[in-house]
Amino acid sequence: MNNKITELIESSFRDVDVELIEEDRVRVNVKQESLLTLLNFLKENRYSHLALISCVDRIEENFFELIYIVSPYMQQDESYTEREKVNVILKTKLPRENAQIGTAIEIFGAAEPYERELHEMFGIEFIGHPRLTPLFLEREYDIPPLRKDFDTRAYVEEKFGSIPPVED
Amino acid sequence: MDRSKLIKWLKEPMKMSNKYSLHVVYFCTGCGIIEIPPSITARWDAERFGVKPVATPRQANLFLITGYVSLKTLKPIIRTYEQMPEPKYTVSLGSCPIDGGMYWDSYNTINHLDKYIPVDGYIAGCMPRPEAIFAGVTHLWTMIDKGMADGYVKYRENYEQYRSNQEEIYADLGWPPLFGVSNQDEQ
């Protein structure tokens, strides 16, 4: 069964790089344009659970790596067992300048808070997202704070260090 | 009751009753909350010391801040502190409210809590054990006896400084100054 999903993706998509990295884990490198198509394809093939959207700032290579983890619910199909479950990890690259990608909300509704978080922490623009409003942060930052070029120490010195202690 | 304390009770009944009935509002900001359930339940039993958790800040006179303070939680901390009736005491647990602790260079954690509200005592440690909390409470008793736990008096006196520091963090704090308006009426 492990090779089943690998073969399925490879036979349906041309420009993807599929690798079985562990017994229950498949890594798929996909281009930005075909990401949503692949997510849709996986959803139709029982991958109904979006577990995570995450992002890594590869500042040396000058791109963001977006990571989508989808996994199937096996109870829906009696021919599978939990032991045979294979999670699929989708990785895609975005340029650091003007990072934009289409939203996955229409495919997985659970994508909404993740995309808001990534917009807030990395400044990635999700096209079609209904509300990219602040989620966790209380104040505005010049550079989104989880980008690698955000200098936290200088920021802390400037913002919190400048506040005077209260004296009697 | 301890007979040797009878004179104290007769002389300063307010102070004595304050210090032996510390009603606590716990502000569960960080990892410190994990120490609170054992310290208030049967294993360590905080009510031996008169320490009792209460539901709202309006019934409390001790404010325990357990753990790091992020930008988002500072606002409710100020709100909670201002709602407590006087006399009120603040004790913070762990290293993080003192100077940031392990989050000293985080973009989202304020480093010194005592710039925004007065703090009467710190219990250092990461995290302090329940015994340390009781050591802190008994130390607070001595401080109340000697009149050293006067953070709420300082807050009243230096309110302008505290308020300006709070407004430095939040451009829109969302509520009018606690003191100042009513003082003008009195004058």
Coordinates of C-alpha atoms in Angstrom, one line a residue:
Chain A
M1 CA 0.0 0.0 0.0
N2 CA 2.9 2.3 0.7
N3 CA 3.7 2.6 -2.9
K4 CA 0.1 3.0 -3.9
I5 CA -0.2 6.8 -3.2
T6 CA 3.3 7.3 -4.6
E7 CA 2.4 5.6 -7.9
L8 CA -1.0 7.4 -7.9
I9 CA 0.6 10.8 -7.7
E10 CA 3.4 10.0 -10.1
S11 CA 1.0 8.7 -12.7
S12 CA -1.3 11.7 -12.5
F13 CA 1.2 14.5 -12.3
R14 CA 4.2 15.1 -14.4
D15 CA 6.3 17.8 -12.8
V16 CA 6.3 16.5 -9.2
D17 CA 9.1 14.9 -7.3
V18 CA 7.8 12.1 -5.0
E19 CA 9.9 10.3 -2.5
L20 CA 9.0 7.8 0.3
I21 CA 11.1 9.2 3.1
E22 CA 9.7 6.9 5.8
E23 CA 7.5 3.9 6.0
D24 CA 4.4 6.1 6.5
R25 CA 5.5 9.3 5.0
V26 CA 5.7 10.6 1.5
R27 CA 7.3 13.8 0.5
V28 CA 6.2 15.6 -2.6
N29 CA 8.0 18.5 -4.1
V30 CA 5.6 20.4 -6.1
K31 CA 5.6 23.6 -8.1
Q32 CA 3.6 26.6 -6.9
E33 CA 1.2 26.5 -9.8
S34 CA 0.1 22.9 -9.4
L35 CA -0.1 22.8 -5.6
L36 CA -3.8 23.5 -5.3
T37 CA -4.6 21.0 -8.0
L38 CA -2.6 18.4 -6.1
L39 CA -4.3 19.2 -2.9
N40 CA -7.7 18.8 -4.6
F41 CA -6.5 15.5 -6.1
L42 CA -5.5 14.2 -2.7
K43 CA -8.7 15.2 -1.2
E44 CA -10.6 13.2 -3.8
N45 CA -8.4 10.2 -2.9
R46 CA -9.5 10.0 0.7
Y47 CA -6.9 12.6 2.0
S48 CA -9.6 14.5 3.8
H49 CA -7.6 16.0 6.7
L50 CA -5.2 18.9 6.4
A51 CA -3.1 18.6 9.5
L52 CA -0.7 21.5 9.1
I53 CA 0.5 24.4 7.0
S54 CA 3.9 25.6 7.9
C55 CA 6.7 27.7 6.5
V56 CA 10.5 27.8 6.6
D57 CA 12.4 30.9 5.7
R58 CA 15.4 29.7 3.6
I59 CA 17.2 33.1 3.6
E60 CA 20.4 31.9 2.0
E61 CA 18.6 30.4 -1.0
N62 CA 16.2 33.3 -1.0
F63 CA 12.9 31.4 -0.9
F64 CA 10.1 30.4 1.5
E65 CA 9.3 26.7 1.8
L66 CA 5.6 26.1 2.4
I67 CA 4.8 22.8 3.9
Y68 CA 1.3 21.2 3.8
I69 CA 0.7 17.9 5.6
V70 CA -2.4 15.9 4.6
S71 CA -3.5 12.6 6.0
P72 CA -6.3 10.2 5.4
Y73 CA -9.0 9.0 7.7
M74 CA -9.0 5.3 7.4
Q75 CA -12.3 4.6 9.1
Q76 CA -14.0 5.7 5.9
D77 CA -12.7 2.8 4.0
E78 CA -12.6 -0.7 5.4
S79 CA -10.0 -2.0 3.0
Y80 CA -7.4 0.1 4.8
T81 CA -6.1 -0.3 8.3
E82 CA -4.5 2.3 10.5
R83 CA -1.1 0.6 10.1
E84 CA -1.1 1.3 6.4
K85 CA -1.8 5.0 6.8
V86 CA 0.6 7.2 4.8
N87 CA 0.8 10.9 5.4
V88 CA 1.7 13.1 2.5
I89 CA 3.9 16.1 2.9
L90 CA 3.7 18.7 0.2
K91 CA 6.5 21.2 -0.2
T92 CA 6.5 24.2 -2.4
K93 CA 8.9 27.1 -3.0
L94 CA 7.8 30.7 -2.9
P95 CA 10.1 33.7 -3.7
R96 CA 10.9 35.8 -0.7
E97 CA 10.0 39.1 -2.4
N98 CA 6.3 39.5 -3.0
A99 CA 5.4 36.0 -1.8
Q100 CA 1.9 35.1 -3.1
I101 CA 0.0 31.9 -3.4
G102 CA -3.6 30.9 -3.8
T103 CA -5.6 30.1 -0.7
A104 CA -6.5 26.4 0.1
I105 CA -9.7 27.3 2.0
E106 CA -12.0 26.1 -0.8
I107 CA -10.4 22.7 -0.6
F108 CA -9.7 22.4 3.1
G109 CA -11.6 24.8 5.4
A110 CA -9.1 24.1 8.2
A111 CA -6.5 26.1 6.2
E112 CA -7.9 29.4 7.3
P113 CA -6.2 30.0 10.7
Y114 CA -2.9 28.6 9.4
E115 CA -2.9 31.0 6.5
R116 CA -3.7 33.9 8.7
E117 CA -0.8 32.9 11.0
L118 CA 1.6 32.6 8.0
H119 CA 0.4 35.9 6.7
E120 CA 1.1 37.5 10.0
M121 CA 4.4 35.9 10.9
F122 CA 6.0 35.7 7.4
G123 CA 4.1 38.2 5.3
I124 CA 2.9 35.7 2.7
E125 CA -0.1 36.9 0.7
F126 CA -2.8 34.2 0.3
I127 CA -4.9 35.3 -2.7
G128 CA -8.6 34.8 -2.1
H129 CA -8.4 34.6 1.7
P130 CA -11.5 36.3 3.1
R131 CA -9.8 37.9 6.2
L132 CA -6.1 38.3 6.6
T133 CA -6.4 40.2 9.8
P134 CA -4.1 40.0 12.8
L135 CA -4.4 36.7 14.7
F136 CA -1.8 36.5 17.4
L137 CA 0.2 39.7 17.4
E138 CA -0.8 42.8 19.3
R139 CA 1.3 45.4 17.4
E140 CA 2.6 46.1 13.9
Y141 CA 6.1 45.0 12.9
D142 CA 8.1 46.5 10.0
I143 CA 9.3 43.1 9.0
P144 CA 7.1 40.1 9.9
P145 CA 8.7 38.7 13.0
L146 CA 9.4 35.1 12.1
R147 CA 11.4 36.1 9.0
K148 CA 15.1 35.4 9.4
D149 CA 16.1 39.0 8.6
F150 CA 14.1 40.3 11.6
D151 CA 16.6 41.3 14.2
T152 CA 14.9 40.4 17.5
R153 CA 17.7 41.7 19.7
A154 CA 17.8 45.1 18.1
Y155 CA 14.0 45.2 18.2
V156 CA 13.9 44.3 21.9
E157 CA 16.6 46.9 22.7
E158 CA 14.7 49.6 20.8
K159 CA 11.1 48.8 21.9
F160 CA 11.3 47.4 25.4
G161 CA 14.7 48.7 26.5
S162 CA 13.7 52.3 25.8
I163 CA 10.9 52.2 28.3
P164 CA 12.1 53.7 31.6
P165 CA 11.8 51.9 34.9
V166 CA 9.4 53.6 37.3
E167 CA 11.2 55.5 40.1
D168 CA 9.8 56.9 43.3
Chain B
M1 CA -4.8 31.2 68.1
D2 CA -1.3 32.0 69.1
R3 CA -1.5 34.0 72.3
S4 CA 1.7 35.9 71.7
K5 CA 0.1 37.4 68.6
L6 CA -2.9 38.7 70.6
I7 CA -1.5 42.2 71.1
K8 CA -0.7 42.4 67.4
W9 CA -4.2 41.4 66.5
L10 CA -5.6 44.1 68.8
K11 CA -3.2 46.8 67.6
E12 CA -3.5 46.2 63.9
P13 CA -6.5 44.1 63.1
M14 CA -6.7 45.1 59.4
K15 CA -3.1 44.2 58.7
M16 CA -3.3 40.9 60.5
S17 CA -6.5 39.8 58.8
N18 CA -5.1 40.9 55.4
K19 CA -2.1 38.8 55.7
Y20 CA -3.8 35.6 57.0
S21 CA -6.4 35.6 54.3
L22 CA -4.7 36.1 51.1
H23 CA -7.3 35.5 48.4
V24 CA -5.4 34.8 45.2
V25 CA -6.2 35.5 41.6
Y26 CA -3.9 33.4 39.5
F27 CA -2.9 34.8 36.1
C28 CA -1.9 31.7 34.2
T29 CA 0.3 33.3 31.6
G30 CA 2.9 30.6 31.2
C31 CA 4.4 27.4 32.5
G32 CA 3.9 28.4 36.1
I33 CA 0.3 27.3 36.2
I34 CA 1.5 23.7 36.4
E35 CA 2.7 24.4 40.0
I36 CA -0.6 25.8 41.1
P37 CA -2.9 22.7 41.2
P38 CA -0.5 20.8 43.5
S39 CA 0.0 23.8 45.8
I40 CA -3.7 24.5 46.3
T41 CA -4.8 20.9 46.6
A42 CA -4.3 18.3 49.3
R43 CA -0.6 17.5 48.7
W44 CA 0.7 21.0 49.8
D45 CA -2.6 22.6 50.8
A46 CA -2.2 26.3 50.4
E47 CA -5.1 27.0 52.8
R48 CA -2.8 26.2 55.7
F49 CA -1.4 29.6 54.9
G50 CA -4.7 31.3 54.3
V51 CA -4.0 31.3 50.6
K52 CA -7.2 30.6 48.7
P53 CA -8.0 30.9 45.0
V54 CA -11.0 33.0 44.2
A55 CA -13.1 33.5 41.1
T56 CA -12.7 37.1 40.2
P57 CA -10.1 39.8 40.8
R58 CA -12.7 41.9 42.7
Q59 CA -12.6 39.4 45.6
A60 CA -8.8 39.0 45.6
N61 CA -5.9 40.8 47.3
L62 CA -3.0 38.8 46.0
F63 CA -2.1 38.6 42.4
L64 CA 0.1 35.7 41.3
I65 CA 1.6 36.1 37.8
T66 CA 2.9 32.7 36.9
G67 CA 5.3 32.8 34.0
Y68 CA 6.4 34.9 31.1
V69 CA 4.3 37.9 30.1
S70 CA 3.7 38.4 26.4
L71 CA 2.5 41.6 24.8
K72 CA -1.0 40.2 24.5
T73 CA -1.3 39.1 28.1
L74 CA 0.1 42.3 29.6
K75 CA -3.2 44.1 28.8
P76 CA -5.4 41.7 30.8
I77 CA -2.8 41.8 33.6
I78 CA -3.1 45.6 33.9
R79 CA -6.9 45.3 33.7
T80 CA -7.0 42.6 36.4
Y81 CA -4.6 44.5 38.7
E82 CA -6.7 47.7 38.4
Q83 CA -9.9 45.9 39.3
M84 CA -8.5 44.4 42.5
P85 CA -9.6 46.3 45.7
E86 CA -6.8 47.7 47.9
P87 CA -4.7 46.6 49.7
K88 CA -3.4 44.4 47.0
Y89 CA -0.1 42.6 46.6
T90 CA 1.6 41.3 43.4
V91 CA 3.9 38.3 43.4
S92 CA 5.4 37.0 40.2
L93 CA 6.7 33.5 39.8
G94 CA 9.7 32.4 37.8
S95 CA 12.5 34.2 36.1
C96 CA 10.7 35.5 33.1
P97 CA 8.8 38.4 34.7
I98 CA 12.0 39.6 36.4
D99 CA 14.1 40.3 33.3
G100 CA 12.7 38.1 30.5
G101 CA 14.3 34.9 31.5
M102 CA 14.9 32.6 28.5
Y103 CA 12.6 34.8 26.4
W104 CA 14.8 37.9 26.9
D105 CA 15.3 38.5 23.2
S106 CA 11.8 37.6 22.0
Y107 CA 10.0 40.0 19.8
N108 CA 6.8 39.4 21.7
T109 CA 7.7 39.1 25.4
I110 CA 8.0 42.2 27.6
N111 CA 11.1 41.8 29.7
H112 CA 10.5 43.8 32.9
L113 CA 7.1 43.4 34.4
D114 CA 7.7 46.1 37.1
K115 CA 7.8 48.8 34.4
Y116 CA 4.0 48.4 33.9
I117 CA 2.6 47.3 37.3
P118 CA 4.2 47.3 40.7
V119 CA 5.5 43.9 41.9
D120 CA 6.0 43.3 45.6
G121 CA 7.9 40.2 45.4
Y122 CA 9.5 37.8 43.0
I123 CA 9.9 34.0 43.5
A124 CA 12.8 33.1 41.3
G125 CA 13.2 29.7 39.7
C126 CA 12.2 28.1 36.5
M127 CA 9.6 27.0 37.7
P128 CA 9.6 27.4 41.5
R129 CA 8.3 24.4 43.4
P130 CA 5.2 24.7 45.7
E131 CA 7.5 25.0 48.7
A132 CA 9.0 28.1 47.2
I133 CA 5.6 29.6 46.7
F134 CA 4.9 29.2 50.4
A135 CA 8.3 30.6 51.3
G136 CA 7.3 33.6 49.2
V137 CA 3.9 33.8 51.0
T138 CA 5.5 33.8 54.5
H139 CA 8.0 36.3 53.3
L140 CA 5.1 38.5 52.1
W141 CA 3.6 38.3 55.7
T142 CA 6.8 39.8 57.1
M143 CA 6.7 42.5 54.4
I144 CA 3.1 43.3 55.2
D145 CA 4.0 43.5 58.9
K146 CA 6.8 45.9 58.3
G147 CA 4.7 47.9 55.7
M148 CA 7.1 47.1 52.9
A149 CA 4.5 45.5 50.6
D150 CA 3.3 48.9 49.4
G151 CA 3.1 48.4 45.7
Y152 CA -0.5 49.6 45.5
V153 CA 0.5 52.8 47.2
K154 CA 3.3 53.3 44.7
Y155 CA 1.0 52.6 41.9
R156 CA -1.3 55.3 43.1
E157 CA 1.6 57.8 43.6
N158 CA 3.5 57.1 40.4
Y159 CA 0.4 56.4 38.3
E160 CA 1.4 58.8 35.5
Q161 CA 4.7 57.0 35.0
Y162 CA 3.1 53.6 34.9
R163 CA 0.3 54.8 32.6
S164 CA 2.8 56.4 30.2
N165 CA 4.8 53.1 30.1
Q166 CA 1.6 51.2 29.4
E167 CA 0.7 53.6 26.6
E168 CA 4.1 53.2 25.2
I169 CA 3.3 49.5 24.6
Y170 CA -0.3 49.9 23.6
A171 CA -1.2 52.9 21.5
D172 CA -4.8 52.4 22.3
L173 CA -5.2 51.1 25.8
G174 CA -8.9 51.0 25.7
W175 CA -9.9 52.4 29.1
P176 CA -9.5 55.8 30.8
P177 CA -6.8 56.4 33.5
L178 CA -7.7 54.8 36.9
F179 CA -6.5 57.7 39.0
G180 CA -6.3 61.4 38.2
V181 CA -9.9 62.0 37.1
S182 CA -11.4 61.3 40.5
N183 CA -8.5 63.2 42.2
Q184 CA -9.3 66.3 40.3
D185 CA -12.9 66.1 41.5
E186 CA -11.7 65.9 45.1
Q187 CA -9.5 68.9 44.7

